[in-house]
């Protein structure tokens, strides 16, 4: 699976434009900070950090007294916000992060988060922790704090998108650290609300950045823990607790995982190709286990919605005839995911009208188009001189992923070809989804592994169009001999 880049840069929507860059390093009260006051090899002042965090605690205490009756606090003082945003920026520096850890900043920030009634303050505090978590030592300290772990998981039900974004980013950063991954997986498994809250975000949010980050988190969790994925797929996932006297009708409906993934993918389809790629990979992971396939088979509505969305992607967005052949390089990951899911659904959803090949003939053209482009890429790659080791390694990695795409394409196409009847082939020829060139592309790539599908297709093709079959015979014989 591709490594996800974790964005460490905070955004300051309520700050001045100058705050979009790293601020000038604060020093102590003297014009030049003394060596004893600077943090390690930086020019940042220990005294300034101490003063800022102290002022943060004092500000929260003052707001608790002055706005005790309010559900939410007024905005932070501009100077206070700017100062803690500077802390947020500077916490990207590992030496600063280590100093903050020694200064017990995780506990201070936890206290600020639990007491805060200001979304912006909560967002910034979590953002600082998110930056600190990018480094191994500080991540271990943050992850070992049980109270902080519980608070972060509870914050997934917050209604503020920036707070949710920073919370999700922090969780994703921690899960990427192998040393603490199991700690977070154990916490997440104990809280069924994590699954429910993430499904709610995926199914209802219109915030693209948040949806991408949630998708990356779910993708990572499913990639490293199949049991967790199965628990989240099962229709019988724990429902939110309700009082004993509540009727079944009063219980909140449990959101399905697949419909939630689908809603997020639809939202990101035109907004974020990278985000769409992530959700297609999650969907592919879901269909690698029986429970995932069953969840589609047992719910015709979910299955149909999923198939129609993926089919539309193939027909409208991915690897179109007018695209250059090298498009398969750019789209190799999402194409592999989409086609893997469709292939599984095609072979599993027997009897479902929406997967019947006569309703999806354009897939033959799409699959042969991809295989044709892959052949062109392979020829260009083999003709390109590889003088450097780095270029060779990159070429090998690209070939590996393109080979995966080819394998997925061939398996799907062979299953389709084995179900083609005389009538369906005639319709395909009429609509130009089937042609001599496309047949040759298919046969070249399917032999020898899928010889049975090829032979059955040739027999049926002969019944549908004898002249086309005769035109293919010479090249077909050569291909069969070579295979």
XYZ file of C-alpha atoms in Angstrom:
483
model
C 0.000 0.000 0.000
C 1.206 3.503 -0.760
C 2.583 5.475 2.086
C 0.359 8.408 2.958
C 2.015 11.746 3.514
C 0.941 13.312 6.774
C 0.513 17.066 6.445
C 2.177 18.808 9.353
C 1.355 22.389 8.360
C -1.403 24.123 10.334
C -3.784 26.538 8.696
C -4.850 29.714 10.392
C -8.141 30.887 8.900
C -8.570 33.699 11.403
C -4.939 34.866 11.375
C -3.246 37.472 9.246
C -1.779 36.401 5.845
C 1.689 36.572 7.363
C 0.819 33.625 9.577
C 0.715 31.355 6.500
C 4.485 31.183 6.733
C 6.613 30.111 9.676
C 6.764 33.065 12.089
C 9.949 34.791 13.081
C 11.459 32.863 15.984
C 10.545 34.476 19.297
C 13.356 35.163 21.706
C 13.463 36.042 25.386
C 12.809 39.552 26.706
C 16.360 40.544 25.804
C 16.970 41.378 22.152
C 19.181 38.320 21.861
C 18.340 35.156 23.709
C 21.060 33.796 25.976
C 22.428 30.349 25.106
C 20.827 28.960 28.275
C 17.414 30.139 27.086
C 17.491 28.667 23.581
C 16.049 25.234 22.816
C 18.864 22.864 21.804
C 20.303 23.969 18.429
C 17.433 26.296 17.588
C 17.040 30.021 18.208
C 13.664 29.501 19.896
C 13.289 30.789 23.433
C 12.380 28.475 26.294
C 11.098 31.457 28.240
C 8.749 32.428 25.409
C 7.244 28.940 25.261
C 6.876 28.863 29.037
C 5.158 32.264 29.017
C 2.836 31.321 26.145
C 1.655 28.068 27.693
C 1.215 29.800 31.051
C -0.885 32.503 29.386
C -2.928 29.787 27.688
C -3.823 28.226 31.039
C -4.623 31.659 32.493
C -6.818 32.516 29.477
C -8.823 29.315 29.870
C -9.282 29.946 33.599
C -10.461 33.510 32.923
C -12.930 32.337 30.272
C -14.302 29.661 32.590
C -15.127 32.390 35.100
C -16.312 35.093 32.698
C -18.320 32.854 30.350
C -19.397 30.110 32.720
C -23.003 30.179 31.553
C -22.174 29.966 27.847
C -22.225 26.710 25.901
C -19.437 28.016 23.686
C -16.848 30.688 24.392
C -16.238 33.787 22.338
C -13.235 33.820 20.027
C -9.778 33.885 21.526
C -7.935 37.152 21.961
C -6.052 37.796 18.704
C -2.636 38.014 20.398
C -3.261 34.783 22.302
C -4.375 32.993 19.166
C -1.374 34.231 17.209
C 1.010 33.082 19.946
C -0.355 29.552 20.224
C -0.440 29.354 16.422
C 3.287 30.103 16.560
C 3.680 27.181 18.959
C 1.729 25.081 16.461
C 4.104 26.100 13.651
C 7.264 25.601 15.690
C 6.212 22.194 17.022
C 7.123 20.867 13.556
C 10.742 21.145 14.744
C 11.818 17.935 16.491
C 13.933 19.737 19.091
C 10.991 21.976 19.941
C 8.723 18.919 20.134
C 11.134 17.254 22.563
C 11.318 20.406 24.674
C 7.519 20.601 24.800
C 7.451 16.978 25.916
C 9.931 17.712 28.731
C 7.835 20.730 29.650
C 4.855 18.356 30.036
C 3.014 20.010 27.155
C 0.880 16.919 26.365
C -0.708 17.150 29.833
C -1.118 20.925 29.562
C -2.736 20.595 26.127
C -4.962 17.750 27.343
C -6.190 20.003 30.136
C -6.821 22.794 27.645
C -8.767 20.461 25.320
C -10.978 19.033 28.061
C -11.766 22.484 29.491
C -12.136 24.283 26.162
C -15.477 25.533 24.849
C -13.807 27.221 21.885
C -13.453 25.139 18.707
C -10.496 27.133 17.438
C -8.587 26.617 20.688
C -9.326 22.881 20.609
C -8.200 22.654 16.996
C -4.883 24.383 17.685
C -4.105 22.281 20.773
C -4.740 19.054 18.855
C -2.698 20.412 15.938
C 0.293 20.952 18.225
C 0.003 17.385 19.486
C -0.308 16.195 15.875
C 2.981 17.843 14.972
C 4.685 16.469 18.066
C 3.428 12.975 17.203
C 5.387 13.033 13.947
C 8.527 12.178 15.927
C 9.047 8.744 17.451
C 9.937 9.691 21.024
C 7.200 12.291 21.444
C 4.672 10.039 19.721
C 5.359 7.303 22.280
C 4.781 9.745 25.154
C 1.534 11.025 23.640
C 0.323 7.502 22.889
C 1.071 6.244 26.404
C -1.263 8.854 27.902
C -4.475 6.876 28.426
C -6.588 9.918 29.288
C -5.447 11.749 26.175
C -6.149 8.677 24.051
C -9.721 8.465 25.354
C -10.342 12.176 24.801
C -9.081 12.037 21.211
C -11.373 9.125 20.339
C -14.316 10.922 21.956
C -13.549 14.016 19.866
C -14.467 12.081 16.712
C -18.087 12.942 17.514
C -17.312 16.683 17.518
C -19.244 18.831 15.044
C -16.396 21.196 14.128
C -14.687 20.121 10.847
C -11.250 21.699 11.618
C -11.211 19.961 15.020
C -12.173 16.659 13.381
C -9.476 17.147 10.746
C -6.722 17.692 13.319
C -7.980 14.833 15.488
C -7.986 12.450 12.537
C -4.547 13.636 11.442
C -3.168 13.006 14.932
C -4.677 9.506 15.069
C -3.354 8.685 11.594
C 0.119 9.920 12.521
C 0.159 7.731 15.630
C -1.097 4.634 13.798
C 1.731 5.024 11.278
C 4.280 4.624 14.081
C 4.859 0.868 14.433
C 5.943 1.229 18.078
C 2.526 2.508 19.202
C 0.229 1.099 16.511
C -1.025 -1.774 18.669
C -1.863 0.623 21.506
C -4.157 2.632 19.266
C -5.696 -0.429 17.617
C -6.598 -1.804 21.031
C -8.221 1.500 22.053
C -10.157 1.780 18.806
C -11.439 -1.795 19.052
C -12.804 -1.120 22.522
C -14.888 1.822 21.315
C -17.616 0.956 18.807
C -18.377 4.675 18.638
C -15.172 5.187 16.625
C -16.631 3.151 13.783
C -19.997 4.893 14.019
C -18.490 8.386 14.139
C -16.197 7.766 11.176
C -19.088 6.340 9.154
C -21.156 9.415 10.018
C -18.375 11.727 8.813
C -17.937 9.768 5.584
C -21.649 9.703 4.864
C -22.459 13.325 5.690
C -19.411 15.601 5.490
C -18.788 17.888 2.523
C -15.331 18.909 3.762
C -12.910 17.419 1.246
C -9.792 17.654 3.434
C -11.581 15.921 6.301
C -12.947 13.152 4.070
C -9.497 12.459 2.628
C -7.904 12.259 6.074
C -10.680 9.996 7.428
C -10.271 7.767 4.368
C -6.532 7.521 4.969
C -7.149 6.577 8.599
C -9.695 3.877 7.716
C -7.409 2.610 4.937
C -4.488 2.259 7.343
C -6.593 0.594 10.052
C -8.019 -1.959 7.616
C -4.632 -2.581 6.030
C -2.983 -3.529 9.330
C -5.897 -5.221 11.135
C -8.230 -7.487 9.177
C -10.186 -8.448 12.306
C -11.030 -4.800 12.933
C -12.165 -4.445 9.333
C -14.435 -7.481 9.626
C -15.940 -6.142 12.860
C -16.726 -2.856 11.119
C -18.228 -4.605 8.081
C -20.582 -6.932 9.956
C -24.223 -5.836 9.864
C -24.456 -6.749 13.551
C -22.003 -4.072 14.692
C -22.861 -2.778 18.138
C -25.506 -0.126 18.034
C -25.310 2.940 20.270
C -26.629 2.097 23.710
C -30.219 3.060 24.452
C -32.279 2.897 27.651
C -33.960 -0.411 28.338
C -37.458 1.014 27.875
C -36.729 2.406 24.401
C -38.419 0.603 21.533
C -36.526 -0.758 18.566
C -37.935 2.061 16.460
C -36.361 4.630 18.763
C -32.877 3.230 18.350
C -30.586 5.204 16.036
C -29.918 3.390 12.773
C -26.415 2.008 12.427
C -24.786 3.414 9.314
C -23.479 0.786 6.913
C -19.773 0.851 6.152
C -20.045 0.397 2.379
C -22.740 3.089 1.853
C -20.602 5.455 3.955
C -17.498 4.743 1.878
C -19.533 5.256 -1.278
C -20.916 8.625 -0.177
C -17.422 9.895 0.626
C -16.126 8.641 -2.734
C -18.938 10.442 -4.566
C -18.109 13.653 -2.722
C -14.418 13.397 -3.652
C -14.890 12.166 -7.226
C -14.267 15.544 -8.850
C -12.747 17.332 -5.874
C -9.813 15.091 -4.994
C -8.503 12.310 -7.279
C -6.073 11.291 -4.520
C -8.909 11.032 -2.019
C -11.005 8.981 -4.433
C -8.033 6.656 -4.877
C -7.875 6.137 -1.102
C -11.568 5.231 -0.840
C -11.373 2.841 -3.781
C -8.484 1.077 -2.034
C -10.538 0.818 1.172
C -13.406 -0.678 -0.834
C -10.984 -3.148 -2.395
C -9.728 -4.177 1.050
C -13.337 -4.703 2.183
C -13.995 -7.107 -0.704
C -10.916 -9.227 0.089
C -12.812 -10.889 2.942
C -15.977 -12.998 2.767
C -17.821 -10.670 5.118
C -17.254 -7.758 2.759
C -18.525 -9.656 -0.263
C -21.529 -10.915 1.707
C -22.402 -7.377 2.781
C -22.809 -6.524 -0.902
C -24.565 -9.749 -1.873
C -27.025 -9.580 1.020
C -27.912 -5.964 0.289
C -28.954 -5.619 -3.366
C -29.440 -1.891 -2.846
C -25.850 -1.355 -1.632
C -24.520 -3.693 -4.300
C -26.329 -1.899 -7.090
C -25.262 1.556 -5.862
C -21.629 0.404 -5.630
C -21.620 -1.237 -9.049
C -23.254 1.759 -10.756
C -20.742 4.175 -9.235
C -17.750 2.052 -10.247
C -19.186 1.421 -13.710
C -19.687 5.157 -14.193
C -16.068 5.798 -13.157
C -14.880 3.330 -15.792
C -17.123 4.736 -18.518
C -16.705 8.446 -17.784
C -13.481 9.134 -15.858
C -10.811 6.470 -16.024
C -8.611 5.567 -19.019
C -10.822 7.016 -21.731
C -10.162 6.443 -25.481
C -9.034 10.054 -25.955
C -6.485 9.800 -23.113
C -2.806 9.176 -23.915
C -1.643 5.589 -23.282
C 0.555 6.745 -20.385
C -2.614 7.539 -18.426
C -2.426 3.993 -17.041
C 0.768 4.994 -15.222
C -1.040 7.825 -13.485
C -4.193 5.821 -12.771
C -2.701 2.388 -12.090
C -3.643 2.297 -8.398
C -7.241 3.434 -8.693
C -7.795 1.290 -11.807
C -6.518 -1.797 -9.973
C -8.806 -1.105 -7.014
C -11.927 -0.340 -9.055
C -11.520 -3.326 -11.364
C -10.696 -5.700 -8.491
C -13.949 -4.763 -6.746
C -15.977 -5.013 -9.947
C -14.439 -8.382 -10.779
C -15.365 -9.774 -7.363
C -18.893 -8.393 -7.656
C -19.276 -9.755 -11.200
C -18.455 -13.304 -10.135
C -20.355 -13.113 -6.827
C -23.552 -11.304 -7.817
C -24.992 -14.040 -10.018
C -28.631 -13.355 -10.742
C -28.367 -9.610 -10.166
C -29.508 -7.707 -13.250
C -27.093 -4.831 -12.745
C -24.023 -7.096 -13.157
C -25.279 -9.024 -16.191
C -22.887 -8.573 -19.086
C -25.546 -7.509 -21.606
C -26.039 -4.395 -19.445
C -22.305 -3.720 -19.155
C -20.884 -4.374 -22.621
C -18.810 -1.199 -22.590
C -16.594 -2.891 -19.995
C -15.166 -5.057 -22.778
C -13.982 -1.922 -24.546
C -12.682 -0.386 -21.308
C -10.678 -3.459 -20.340
C -9.148 -3.938 -23.791
C -8.311 -0.210 -23.859
C -6.378 -0.579 -20.600
C -4.564 -3.693 -21.843
C -3.683 -1.959 -25.112
C -2.271 1.028 -23.185
C -0.303 -1.303 -20.921
C 1.296 -2.932 -23.971
C 2.335 0.492 -25.295
C 3.818 1.450 -21.906
C 5.681 -1.831 -21.729
C 7.200 -1.310 -25.177
C 8.285 2.232 -24.300
C 9.751 1.061 -21.008
C 11.766 -1.733 -22.642
C 13.162 0.680 -25.254
C 14.223 3.250 -22.667
C 17.919 3.022 -21.579
C 18.336 2.424 -17.853
C 21.792 3.757 -16.986
C 21.297 4.474 -13.317
C 20.433 2.144 -10.464
C 17.793 4.573 -9.231
C 16.074 4.581 -12.620
C 16.149 0.787 -12.648
C 14.590 0.574 -9.198
C 11.869 3.030 -10.182
C 11.206 1.110 -13.398
C 10.969 -2.164 -11.486
C 8.468 -0.691 -9.031
C 6.350 0.749 -11.862
C 6.424 -2.591 -13.700
C 5.276 -4.340 -10.533
C 2.207 -2.115 -10.134
C 1.402 -2.228 -13.845
C 1.616 -6.030 -13.743
C -0.889 -6.054 -10.897
C -3.224 -3.929 -13.010
C -2.766 -6.292 -15.948
C -3.545 -9.350 -13.814
C -6.725 -7.751 -12.465
C -7.794 -6.742 -15.986
C -7.161 -10.182 -17.452
C -9.017 -12.031 -14.716
C -12.041 -9.742 -15.049
C -12.009 -9.902 -18.864
C -11.760 -13.693 -18.892
C -14.809 -13.949 -16.625
C -16.724 -11.596 -18.925
C -15.722 -13.455 -22.098
C -16.830 -16.778 -20.650
C -20.352 -15.373 -20.315
C -20.671 -13.886 -23.799
C -23.423 -15.423 -25.912
C -24.016 -15.149 -29.655
C -26.679 -12.478 -29.100
C -24.508 -10.456 -26.740
C -21.535 -10.572 -29.158
C -23.753 -9.380 -32.012
C -24.891 -6.476 -29.847
C -21.277 -5.736 -28.883
C -20.214 -5.685 -32.536
C -23.093 -3.372 -33.391
C -22.145 -0.939 -30.604
C -18.403 -1.287 -31.451
C -17.543 -2.558 -27.979
C -16.188 -5.654 -29.750
C -13.922 -5.398 -32.806
C -11.082 -7.259 -34.476
C -8.427 -5.116 -32.776
C -10.048 -5.487 -29.361
C -10.340 -9.238 -29.801
C -6.651 -9.490 -30.666
C -5.683 -7.348 -27.668
C -7.768 -9.544 -25.384
C -6.438 -12.818 -26.781
C -2.797 -11.664 -26.665
C -3.075 -10.843 -22.994
C -5.271 -13.733 -21.883
C -3.172 -16.513 -23.359
C -1.941 -18.850 -22.031
C -3.369 -18.433 -18.515
C -6.972 -18.068 -19.595
C -6.933 -20.375 -22.621
C -10.295 -21.956 -21.712
C -12.060 -18.584 -21.770
C -10.404 -17.695 -25.075
C -11.422 -20.979 -26.732
C -15.040 -20.698 -25.579
C -15.145 -17.095 -26.825
C -13.795 -18.064 -30.258
C -16.439 -20.768 -30.608
C -19.264 -18.340 -29.827
C -17.695 -15.608 -31.956
C -17.688 -18.022 -34.912
C -21.429 -18.477 -34.496
C -21.981 -14.717 -34.324
C -19.590 -13.510 -37.041
C -17.800 -16.126 -39.130
C -15.878 -13.605 -41.242
C -14.386 -11.930 -38.163
C -13.373 -15.296 -36.764
C -11.660 -16.219 -40.030
C -9.804 -12.904 -40.037
C -8.529 -13.674 -36.553
C -7.539 -17.284 -37.251
C -4.061 -16.650 -38.663
C -2.919 -14.394 -35.833
C -4.763 -16.548 -33.340
C -2.865 -19.651 -34.438
C 0.454 -17.826 -34.008
C -0.552 -16.632 -30.568
C -1.627 -20.115 -29.493
C 1.677 -21.579 -30.738
C 3.667 -18.901 -28.911
C 1.715 -19.517 -25.689
